[in-house]
């Protein structure tokens, strides 16, 4: 039995639960081809459309005179597989009946001329264990959620599955997309990036799909679109939530047919492109409120990954800082040696307790800035921006805080704990004392305190609730 080498690792991911639930639902389909002469061939597919015909552009090539160039296709729609005849000359037969369009089930037999294909859907529920890694490609982390994401990426990267990356600005969505591409079977192909929010709306269609000469004012010559340029590679559509409702059905058509039609042309061109999209919006909410098409959302959501904000993974900060110091060009002497080789304890404490509203991107910028300001081989707290450096300043040492919050713990027995438990205890104590200090400094005004701490007010309030902090005389403040 022969397996198509291109697709032997392909896996269809139709849904993914929260990482914390630690399970993913995998779906793919298998076609077993039997000819009157010759041994069977096995094909595994994960893409939403499988084309069958006599031309080499098809996913399953049937080199028979009585088979049309593009004879039929199998389309995955939600939880169903549908066989569609493409106006073939001699027809497509399913279980002995000529069809135009029909649902496929396990054991269905598709016949084209003398060739028969047995269809079988394959579903798996796989428990996602944390990977024993602290980096995957250019992604760095030792946090449990990151290591679970590494495991998922190891499974989906070799496939052709469409992926949508969700998360706050600066969480590293482009780095994840590039890593998926580099770990895939398309790694030798192009990786094309397009920011849907950075191009004027009237130019997006031309940028993505190309245009013909004279298609519009200023179109002095024909031009390929980014989908054509990404042929046999990956296109990364950043800020997909910014795409207008008028353009969304055109993108959906490309995803469903794997063909593009240039502006001003009446001819479609097949493209072999993996799509990875990213957004900092809640697309499910956008769908409910009518700002994003539901069918496009489900077509993109073959795999959905939510990248955690940096404030929820402070244990990754030392690794990330070392990663940036190792690769940062500003941290190199003319001879190529590292200028900064270490980070002082106070500086690292400040980096670990800062809320990082700009996430990993902001941390990278802070490290680059510190490389320019540092005078010696160690990154000191004075090399950090004031709004971060002050987090380990004198305010945290004010003894009168315990007069207001007497239950604030003082971890005097850290040496009796494991490193991990001691660190978590110290950080919890530090966070509580810091919040208390900022509240006291701002007369217990939550909004002013949140601004002082450069923390979102809702998140500041959440931290107060976490540590049981209340504002004296105003605990009913919304």
Short mmCIF file of C-alpha atoms in Angstrom, two decimals:
data_model
loop_
_atom_site.label_atom_id
_atom_site.label_comp_id
_atom_site.label_asym_id
_atom_site.label_seq_id
_atom_site.Cartn_x
_atom_site.Cartn_y
_atom_site.Cartn_z
CA UNK A 1 0.00 0.00 0.00
CA UNK A 2 1.41 3.35 -1.05
CA UNK A 3 0.91 6.65 0.79
CA UNK A 4 1.25 10.04 -0.89
CA UNK A 5 4.44 11.37 0.76
CA UNK A 6 3.28 15.00 0.58
CA UNK A 7 0.29 14.35 2.81
CA UNK A 8 1.34 11.56 5.12
CA UNK A 9 1.55 13.96 8.07
CA UNK A 10 -1.56 15.96 7.12
CA UNK A 11 -4.21 16.27 9.82
CA UNK A 12 -7.53 18.11 9.59
CA UNK A 13 -8.15 20.15 12.75
CA UNK A 14 -11.83 20.99 12.90
CA UNK A 15 -11.99 22.35 16.39
CA UNK A 16 -9.80 23.08 19.36
CA UNK A 17 -10.93 23.50 22.93
CA UNK A 18 -9.41 25.89 25.44
CA UNK A 19 -5.83 24.90 25.98
CA UNK A 20 -6.62 24.41 29.66
CA UNK A 21 -9.00 21.57 28.73
CA UNK A 22 -6.01 19.92 27.06
CA UNK A 23 -7.83 18.19 24.20
CA UNK A 24 -7.96 18.79 20.47
CA UNK A 25 -10.31 17.30 17.92
CA UNK A 26 -8.54 16.17 14.77
CA UNK A 27 -10.24 15.37 11.48
CA UNK A 28 -8.85 14.23 8.16
CA UNK A 29 -10.10 12.12 5.28
CA UNK A 30 -8.57 9.10 3.56
CA UNK A 31 -9.02 8.04 -0.05
CA UNK A 32 -7.94 4.57 -1.13
CA UNK A 33 -7.58 4.30 -4.90
CA UNK A 34 -7.97 0.98 -6.63
CA UNK A 35 -7.28 0.47 -10.35
CA UNK A 36 -8.07 -2.66 -12.35
CA UNK A 37 -4.33 -3.18 -12.52
CA UNK A 38 -1.75 -2.09 -9.97
CA UNK A 39 -1.63 -1.90 -6.18
CA UNK A 40 -3.87 0.40 -4.11
CA UNK A 41 -2.76 3.94 -3.27
CA UNK A 42 -3.65 5.79 -0.08
CA UNK A 43 -4.10 9.57 0.12
CA UNK A 44 -4.57 11.53 3.35
CA UNK A 45 -5.94 15.08 3.17
CA UNK A 46 -6.56 17.88 5.62
CA UNK A 47 -7.50 20.74 3.28
CA UNK A 48 -11.14 21.81 2.93
CA UNK A 49 -11.22 20.96 -0.80
CA UNK A 50 -9.76 17.87 -2.51
CA UNK A 51 -9.73 18.10 -6.31
CA UNK A 52 -9.80 15.02 -8.49
CA UNK A 53 -9.11 15.01 -12.25
CA UNK A 54 -6.64 14.32 -15.03
CA UNK A 55 -4.50 17.50 -14.74
CA UNK A 56 -1.45 17.60 -12.49
CA UNK A 57 -2.93 20.57 -10.60
CA UNK A 58 -5.39 18.19 -8.91
CA UNK A 59 -4.82 16.62 -5.50
CA UNK A 60 -5.64 13.18 -6.89
CA UNK A 61 -4.52 12.80 -10.50
CA UNK A 62 -6.39 10.19 -12.56
CA UNK A 63 -4.60 9.93 -15.88
CA UNK A 64 -7.43 8.49 -17.98
CA UNK A 65 -8.76 9.77 -21.30
CA UNK A 66 -12.34 9.48 -20.03
CA UNK A 67 -11.67 11.58 -16.91
CA UNK A 68 -12.15 15.35 -17.21
CA UNK A 69 -9.37 17.78 -16.40
CA UNK A 70 -11.16 18.89 -13.23
CA UNK A 71 -13.63 16.07 -12.77
CA UNK A 72 -14.97 16.36 -9.22
CA UNK A 73 -14.07 17.56 -5.76
CA UNK A 74 -14.64 16.69 -2.12
CA UNK A 75 -15.59 19.66 0.07
CA UNK A 76 -15.50 19.68 3.86
CA UNK A 77 -18.32 21.83 5.24
CA UNK A 78 -18.63 22.00 9.03
CA UNK A 79 -19.00 18.33 10.09
CA UNK A 80 -19.85 16.96 6.64
CA UNK A 81 -17.97 15.91 3.50
CA UNK A 82 -19.72 16.57 0.18
CA UNK A 83 -18.81 15.12 -3.23
CA UNK A 84 -19.46 17.57 -6.11
CA UNK A 85 -19.26 16.81 -9.81
CA UNK A 86 -17.57 19.64 -11.76
CA UNK A 87 -19.64 19.31 -14.95
CA UNK A 88 -17.50 16.36 -16.02
CA UNK A 89 -18.01 14.78 -19.44
CA UNK A 90 -18.62 11.20 -18.29
CA UNK A 91 -20.02 11.85 -14.83
CA UNK A 92 -19.14 11.08 -11.22
CA UNK A 93 -20.64 8.00 -9.57
CA UNK A 94 -21.21 7.46 -5.86
CA UNK A 95 -22.04 3.92 -4.79
CA UNK A 96 -23.14 3.13 -8.35
CA UNK A 97 -25.36 6.20 -8.80
CA UNK A 98 -24.44 9.17 -10.98
CA UNK A 99 -24.54 12.32 -8.86
CA UNK A 100 -24.19 16.07 -9.17
CA UNK A 101 -23.75 16.61 -5.43
CA UNK A 102 -24.06 14.18 -2.51
CA UNK A 103 -22.98 13.61 1.08
CA UNK A 104 -20.13 11.19 1.71
CA UNK A 105 -20.14 8.68 4.54
CA UNK A 106 -17.68 6.11 5.78
CA UNK A 107 -17.25 3.42 3.14
CA UNK A 108 -18.63 5.53 0.25
CA UNK A 109 -17.17 4.48 -3.10
CA UNK A 110 -16.47 7.11 -5.77
CA UNK A 111 -16.04 5.96 -9.36
CA UNK A 112 -14.47 7.87 -12.27
CA UNK A 113 -14.08 5.84 -15.45
CA UNK A 114 -12.30 2.62 -14.42
CA UNK A 115 -10.89 4.08 -11.19
CA UNK A 116 -12.58 3.65 -7.82
CA UNK A 117 -11.86 5.64 -4.67
CA UNK A 118 -12.99 4.44 -1.24
CA UNK A 119 -13.72 7.32 1.15
CA UNK A 120 -13.18 7.26 4.91
CA UNK A 121 -13.38 10.16 7.41
CA UNK A 122 -10.93 9.90 10.31
CA UNK A 123 -11.53 11.61 13.64
CA UNK A 124 -9.35 11.62 16.72
CA UNK A 125 -9.62 13.22 20.15
CA UNK A 126 -6.10 13.75 21.41
CA UNK A 127 -5.11 14.87 24.88
CA UNK A 128 -2.62 17.71 24.68
CA UNK A 129 0.18 17.28 27.19
CA UNK A 130 2.67 20.10 27.83
CA UNK A 131 5.68 19.72 25.57
CA UNK A 132 9.02 19.17 27.25
CA UNK A 133 10.35 22.30 25.54
CA UNK A 134 11.17 25.87 26.46
CA UNK A 135 11.08 27.08 22.87
CA UNK A 136 9.54 26.05 19.57
CA UNK A 137 11.13 27.76 16.60
CA UNK A 138 11.39 31.42 17.60
CA UNK A 139 8.68 31.11 20.28
CA UNK A 140 10.07 31.11 23.82
CA UNK A 141 8.32 30.03 27.02
CA UNK A 142 8.27 27.64 29.94
CA UNK A 143 4.79 28.56 31.16
CA UNK A 144 2.34 25.63 31.16
CA UNK A 145 0.02 27.24 28.60
CA UNK A 146 2.92 27.99 26.27
CA UNK A 147 4.22 24.42 26.49
CA UNK A 148 0.74 23.12 25.67
CA UNK A 149 0.67 25.45 22.67
CA UNK A 150 4.07 24.07 21.60
CA UNK A 151 2.56 20.58 21.58
CA UNK A 152 -0.36 21.74 19.46
CA UNK A 153 1.97 23.54 17.03
CA UNK A 154 4.04 20.38 16.65
CA UNK A 155 0.89 18.56 15.52
CA UNK A 156 -0.57 21.17 13.19
CA UNK A 157 2.52 22.72 11.60
CA UNK A 158 3.21 19.88 9.14
CA UNK A 159 -0.40 19.96 7.92
CA UNK A 160 -2.08 22.37 5.51
CA UNK A 161 -4.74 23.37 8.04
CA UNK A 162 -5.92 26.98 8.07
CA UNK A 163 -5.09 28.64 11.41
CA UNK A 164 -6.43 31.72 13.14
CA UNK A 165 -4.35 33.23 15.94
CA UNK A 166 -6.14 35.33 18.53
CA UNK A 167 -4.66 37.44 21.29
CA UNK A 168 -3.83 40.95 22.41
CA UNK A 169 -1.56 43.21 20.38
CA UNK A 170 2.08 42.29 20.84
CA UNK A 171 1.61 38.67 21.94
CA UNK A 172 3.71 37.38 19.05
CA UNK A 173 1.13 36.25 16.51
CA UNK A 174 3.40 36.88 13.51
CA UNK A 175 6.24 34.98 15.19
CA UNK A 176 3.89 32.03 15.73
CA UNK A 177 2.70 32.21 12.11
CA UNK A 178 6.25 32.27 10.77
CA UNK A 179 7.17 29.35 13.02
CA UNK A 180 4.23 27.30 11.73
CA UNK A 181 5.41 28.01 8.17
CA UNK A 182 9.03 27.16 8.93
CA UNK A 183 8.02 23.85 10.54
CA UNK A 184 5.68 22.89 7.70
CA UNK A 185 6.18 21.08 4.42
CA UNK A 186 5.96 24.52 2.76
CA UNK A 187 9.03 25.93 4.52
CA UNK A 188 10.92 26.28 1.22
CA UNK A 189 8.04 28.29 -0.26
CA UNK A 190 7.30 32.00 0.31
CA UNK A 191 5.93 33.45 3.53
CA UNK A 192 3.87 36.51 2.64
CA UNK A 193 2.60 38.97 5.28
CA UNK A 194 -0.37 41.26 4.69
CA UNK A 195 -1.77 43.66 7.29
CA UNK A 196 -5.47 44.09 6.55
CA UNK A 197 -5.61 47.26 8.64
CA UNK A 198 -2.65 49.03 7.04
CA UNK A 199 -3.86 49.27 3.42
CA UNK A 200 -6.66 51.55 2.17
CA UNK A 201 -9.88 49.60 1.72
CA UNK A 202 -10.12 50.36 -2.00
CA UNK A 203 -6.69 48.78 -2.62
CA UNK A 204 -7.00 45.60 -0.56
CA UNK A 205 -8.66 43.50 -3.30
CA UNK A 206 -5.94 44.45 -5.79
CA UNK A 207 -3.19 43.77 -3.23
CA UNK A 208 -4.54 40.32 -2.38
CA UNK A 209 -5.75 39.09 -5.76
CA UNK A 210 -3.90 41.23 -8.30
CA UNK A 211 -5.30 43.28 -11.17
CA UNK A 212 -5.25 43.49 -14.95
CA UNK A 213 -3.95 46.41 -16.94
CA UNK A 214 -6.64 49.07 -17.20
CA UNK A 215 -8.83 47.49 -14.50
CA UNK A 216 -9.06 50.86 -12.76
CA UNK A 217 -7.56 54.32 -12.95
CA UNK A 218 -3.83 54.02 -12.39
CA UNK A 219 -3.60 50.32 -13.32
CA UNK A 220 -0.94 50.89 -15.98
CA UNK A 221 0.13 47.25 -16.07
CA UNK A 222 -1.02 43.87 -14.82
CA UNK A 223 0.11 42.90 -11.36
CA UNK A 224 0.15 39.66 -9.41
CA UNK A 225 -1.64 39.58 -6.07
CA UNK A 226 -0.19 38.33 -2.80
CA UNK A 227 -2.11 35.04 -3.01
CA UNK A 228 -0.40 34.27 -6.32
CA UNK A 229 2.95 35.34 -4.90
CA UNK A 230 2.41 32.97 -1.97
CA UNK A 231 1.79 29.96 -4.26
CA UNK A 232 3.12 26.77 -2.62
CA UNK A 233 3.82 28.76 0.53
CA UNK A 234 1.92 30.55 3.30
CA UNK A 235 0.08 33.85 3.45
CA UNK A 236 -0.31 35.52 6.85
CA UNK A 237 -3.34 37.83 7.02
CA UNK A 238 -2.74 40.03 10.05
CA UNK A 239 -5.63 41.94 11.66
CA UNK A 240 -8.21 39.94 9.68
CA UNK A 241 -10.93 41.55 11.81
CA UNK A 242 -10.30 44.85 10.00
CA UNK A 243 -11.39 43.38 6.64
CA UNK A 244 -14.58 45.07 5.40
CA UNK A 245 -17.82 43.14 4.95
CA UNK A 246 -17.65 43.83 1.20
CA UNK A 247 -14.31 42.04 0.87
CA UNK A 248 -15.01 39.13 3.20
CA UNK A 249 -17.04 37.06 0.66
CA UNK A 250 -14.23 37.42 -1.88
CA UNK A 251 -11.72 36.03 0.61
CA UNK A 252 -14.18 33.26 1.48
CA UNK A 253 -14.42 32.31 -2.20
CA UNK A 254 -10.64 31.97 -2.42
CA UNK A 255 -10.57 29.77 0.68
CA UNK A 256 -13.35 27.56 -0.68
CA UNK A 257 -12.21 27.22 -4.29
CA UNK A 258 -8.44 27.75 -3.90
CA UNK A 259 -8.64 30.00 -6.96
CA UNK A 260 -8.12 33.75 -7.33
CA UNK A 261 -9.56 36.12 -9.88
CA UNK A 262 -7.66 39.33 -10.52
CA UNK A 263 -9.53 42.63 -10.55
CA UNK A 264 -10.65 43.21 -14.13
CA UNK A 265 -10.24 39.56 -15.19
CA UNK A 266 -12.87 36.91 -15.95
CA UNK A 267 -10.43 34.04 -15.54
CA UNK A 268 -9.57 32.28 -12.27
CA UNK A 269 -6.10 31.02 -11.39
CA UNK A 270 -5.58 28.02 -9.05
CA UNK A 271 -3.37 28.74 -6.03
CA UNK A 272 -1.84 26.36 -3.51
CA UNK A 273 -1.62 28.52 -0.39
CA UNK A 274 -1.87 27.88 3.32
CA UNK A 275 -3.70 30.68 5.13
CA UNK A 276 -2.86 31.80 8.66
CA UNK A 277 -4.88 34.73 9.98
CA UNK A 278 -4.52 36.79 13.14
CA UNK A 279 -6.63 39.26 15.09
CA UNK A 280 -6.67 41.08 18.40
CA UNK A 281 -10.46 41.20 18.27
CA UNK A 282 -12.92 38.64 19.61
CA UNK A 283 -14.09 37.32 16.23
CA UNK A 284 -16.91 35.25 17.74
CA UNK A 285 -18.29 38.48 19.21
CA UNK A 286 -17.75 40.27 15.89
CA UNK A 287 -19.85 37.54 14.21
CA UNK A 288 -22.65 37.90 16.77
CA UNK A 289 -22.72 41.66 16.23
CA UNK A 290 -22.80 41.35 12.44
CA UNK A 291 -19.35 42.79 11.70
CA UNK A 292 -17.77 39.54 10.51
CA UNK A 293 -19.28 36.87 8.30
CA UNK A 294 -20.11 33.64 10.10
CA UNK A 295 -19.20 31.43 7.13
CA UNK A 296 -15.78 33.08 6.78
CA UNK A 297 -15.21 32.76 10.53
CA UNK A 298 -15.83 29.00 10.42
CA UNK A 299 -13.73 28.59 7.29
CA UNK A 300 -10.80 30.32 8.97
CA UNK A 301 -11.32 28.56 12.30
CA UNK A 302 -10.01 25.17 11.27
CA UNK A 303 -7.56 25.74 14.12
CA UNK A 304 -8.02 28.54 16.66
CA UNK A 305 -5.25 29.37 19.07
CA UNK A 306 -5.49 32.02 21.77
CA UNK A 307 -2.06 33.36 22.73
CA UNK A 308 -1.91 34.38 26.41
CA UNK A 309 -0.88 37.94 27.34
CA UNK A 310 2.54 38.34 28.93
CA UNK A 311 1.06 39.39 32.30
CA UNK A 312 -0.37 35.86 32.60
CA UNK A 313 3.02 34.21 32.03
CA UNK A 314 5.52 36.17 34.18
CA UNK A 315 7.62 33.01 34.61
CA UNK A 316 8.56 33.36 30.93
CA UNK A 317 10.10 36.82 31.34
CA UNK A 318 13.63 35.69 32.31
CA UNK A 319 13.71 33.37 29.29
CA UNK A 320 12.41 36.08 26.98
CA UNK A 321 14.90 38.65 28.29
CA UNK A 322 17.79 36.25 27.71
CA UNK A 323 16.41 35.47 24.24
CA UNK A 324 16.29 39.16 23.30
CA UNK A 325 19.73 39.87 24.76
CA UNK A 326 21.13 36.99 22.71
CA UNK A 327 19.66 38.12 19.40
CA UNK A 328 19.43 41.90 19.84
CA UNK A 329 21.78 43.72 17.45
CA UNK A 330 22.05 46.67 19.85
CA UNK A 331 23.60 44.29 22.38
CA UNK A 332 26.62 43.51 20.19
CA UNK A 333 30.01 45.16 20.14
CA UNK A 334 31.78 45.86 16.88
CA UNK A 335 33.65 42.60 17.44
CA UNK A 336 30.35 40.72 17.74
CA UNK A 337 30.45 40.06 21.49
CA UNK A 338 27.50 40.62 23.83
CA UNK A 339 27.58 43.95 25.68
CA UNK A 340 25.05 42.94 28.35
CA UNK A 341 25.67 39.49 29.76
CA UNK A 342 23.41 39.52 32.82
CA UNK A 343 20.44 41.22 34.49
CA UNK A 344 20.54 42.43 38.09
CA UNK A 345 18.05 41.00 40.58
CA UNK A 346 16.18 44.31 41.14
CA UNK A 347 15.88 44.88 37.38
CA UNK A 348 14.53 41.36 36.83
CA UNK A 349 12.04 41.80 39.69
CA UNK A 350 10.74 44.99 38.09
CA UNK A 351 10.40 43.27 34.71
CA UNK A 352 8.54 40.35 36.26
CA UNK A 353 5.96 42.44 38.15
CA UNK A 354 5.22 45.00 35.43
CA UNK A 355 1.84 44.36 33.73
CA UNK A 356 3.15 44.63 30.12
CA UNK A 357 0.12 46.13 28.31
CA UNK A 358 2.15 45.91 25.08
CA UNK A 359 3.05 42.28 25.80
CA UNK A 360 6.13 40.60 24.29
CA UNK A 361 6.63 43.38 21.74
CA UNK A 362 6.88 45.93 24.56
CA UNK A 363 9.36 43.73 26.43
CA UNK A 364 11.53 43.47 23.31
CA UNK A 365 11.53 47.26 22.98
CA UNK A 366 12.42 47.74 26.66
CA UNK A 367 15.35 45.30 26.35
CA UNK A 368 16.57 47.07 23.19
CA UNK A 369 16.37 50.42 24.99
CA UNK A 370 18.26 49.03 27.98
CA UNK A 371 21.02 47.79 25.67
CA UNK A 372 21.54 51.37 24.53
CA UNK A 373 21.44 52.92 28.02
CA UNK A 374 23.48 50.40 29.99
CA UNK A 375 27.01 51.45 30.90
CA UNK A 376 28.33 48.10 32.10
CA UNK A 377 27.88 44.39 31.32
CA UNK A 378 24.87 44.06 33.67
CA UNK A 379 21.39 45.42 32.96
CA UNK A 380 20.62 47.52 36.05
CA UNK A 381 17.29 48.89 37.23
CA UNK A 382 18.32 52.44 36.27
CA UNK A 383 18.61 51.23 32.65
CA UNK A 384 14.85 50.56 32.60
CA UNK A 385 12.13 53.14 31.84
CA UNK A 386 10.95 55.01 34.94
CA UNK A 387 7.43 53.52 34.83
CA UNK A 388 8.96 50.05 35.21
CA UNK A 389 11.94 50.87 37.43
CA UNK A 390 9.75 52.47 40.11
CA UNK A 391 7.97 49.13 40.70
CA UNK A 392 10.73 48.07 43.09
CA UNK A 393 11.24 51.55 44.52
CA UNK A 394 10.91 52.77 48.11
CA UNK A 395 7.10 52.88 47.99
CA UNK A 396 6.96 49.12 48.39
CA UNK A 397 8.93 49.23 51.61
CA UNK A 398 6.54 51.54 53.47
CA UNK A 399 5.81 49.76 56.79
CA UNK A 400 2.57 51.67 57.34
CA UNK A 401 0.93 49.67 54.54
CA UNK A 402 0.34 46.89 57.01
CA UNK A 403 -1.63 49.31 59.15
CA UNK A 404 -4.15 49.55 56.32
CA UNK A 405 -3.85 45.94 55.13
CA UNK A 406 -2.73 43.94 58.19
CA UNK A 407 -3.33 40.57 56.50
CA UNK A 408 -0.65 41.17 53.86
CA UNK A 409 1.71 38.18 54.29
CA UNK A 410 5.42 38.50 54.84
CA UNK A 411 7.17 35.35 53.49
CA UNK A 412 9.83 34.86 56.16
CA UNK A 413 10.30 31.17 55.45
CA UNK A 414 11.05 31.23 51.72
CA UNK A 415 14.20 29.18 52.25
CA UNK A 416 12.02 26.32 53.49
CA UNK A 417 10.13 26.15 50.18
CA UNK A 418 10.97 24.85 46.74
CA UNK A 419 12.20 27.49 44.28
CA UNK A 420 8.90 27.45 42.40
CA UNK A 421 6.73 27.76 45.54
CA UNK A 422 9.00 30.44 47.01
CA UNK A 423 8.87 32.45 43.80
CA UNK A 424 5.06 32.24 43.58
CA UNK A 425 4.73 33.23 47.25
CA UNK A 426 7.10 36.17 46.87
CA UNK A 427 5.37 37.39 43.70
CA UNK A 428 1.94 37.15 45.31
CA UNK A 429 3.17 39.12 48.32
CA UNK A 430 4.86 41.65 46.08
CA UNK A 431 1.74 42.14 43.94
CA UNK A 432 -0.47 42.66 46.96
CA UNK A 433 1.93 45.11 48.61
CA UNK A 434 2.43 46.99 45.35
CA UNK A 435 -1.31 47.37 44.77
CA UNK A 436 -1.72 48.53 48.36
CA UNK A 437 1.08 51.08 47.95
CA UNK A 438 -0.37 52.53 44.76
CA UNK A 439 -3.87 52.69 46.23
CA UNK A 440 -2.59 54.48 49.31
CA UNK A 441 -0.58 56.93 47.20
CA UNK A 442 -3.69 57.80 45.17
CA UNK A 443 -6.06 58.12 48.15
CA UNK A 444 -7.61 54.74 47.26
CA UNK A 445 -8.98 55.98 43.95
CA UNK A 446 -9.01 52.87 41.74
CA UNK A 447 -9.01 54.68 38.39
CA UNK A 448 -6.08 56.92 39.39
CA UNK A 449 -4.23 53.91 40.83
CA UNK A 450 -4.69 51.93 37.63
CA UNK A 451 -3.31 54.81 35.57
CA UNK A 452 -0.36 55.15 37.95
CA UNK A 453 0.40 51.43 37.58
CA UNK A 454 -0.13 51.45 33.78
CA UNK A 455 -2.67 48.66 34.24
CA UNK A 456 -6.12 48.40 32.71
CA UNK A 457 -8.69 49.42 35.33
CA UNK A 458 -10.67 46.16 35.01
CA UNK A 459 -7.50 44.14 35.44
CA UNK A 460 -6.44 46.31 38.41
CA UNK A 461 -9.85 45.67 40.00
CA UNK A 462 -9.48 41.94 39.28
CA UNK A 463 -6.11 41.90 41.09
CA UNK A 464 -7.66 43.74 44.05
CA UNK A 465 -10.35 41.06 44.27
CA UNK A 466 -7.71 38.34 43.95
CA UNK A 467 -5.88 39.64 47.02
CA UNK A 468 -8.94 40.75 48.97
CA UNK A 469 -8.06 44.45 48.84
CA UNK A 470 -10.81 46.98 49.44
CA UNK A 471 -10.88 50.76 49.38
CA UNK A 472 -11.71 52.08 52.88
CA UNK A 473 -15.13 53.71 52.93
CA UNK A 474 -15.72 53.15 49.20
CA UNK A 475 -15.80 49.37 48.75
CA UNK A 476 -18.90 49.70 46.61
CA UNK A 477 -17.06 51.55 43.86
CA UNK A 478 -17.95 49.88 40.52
#
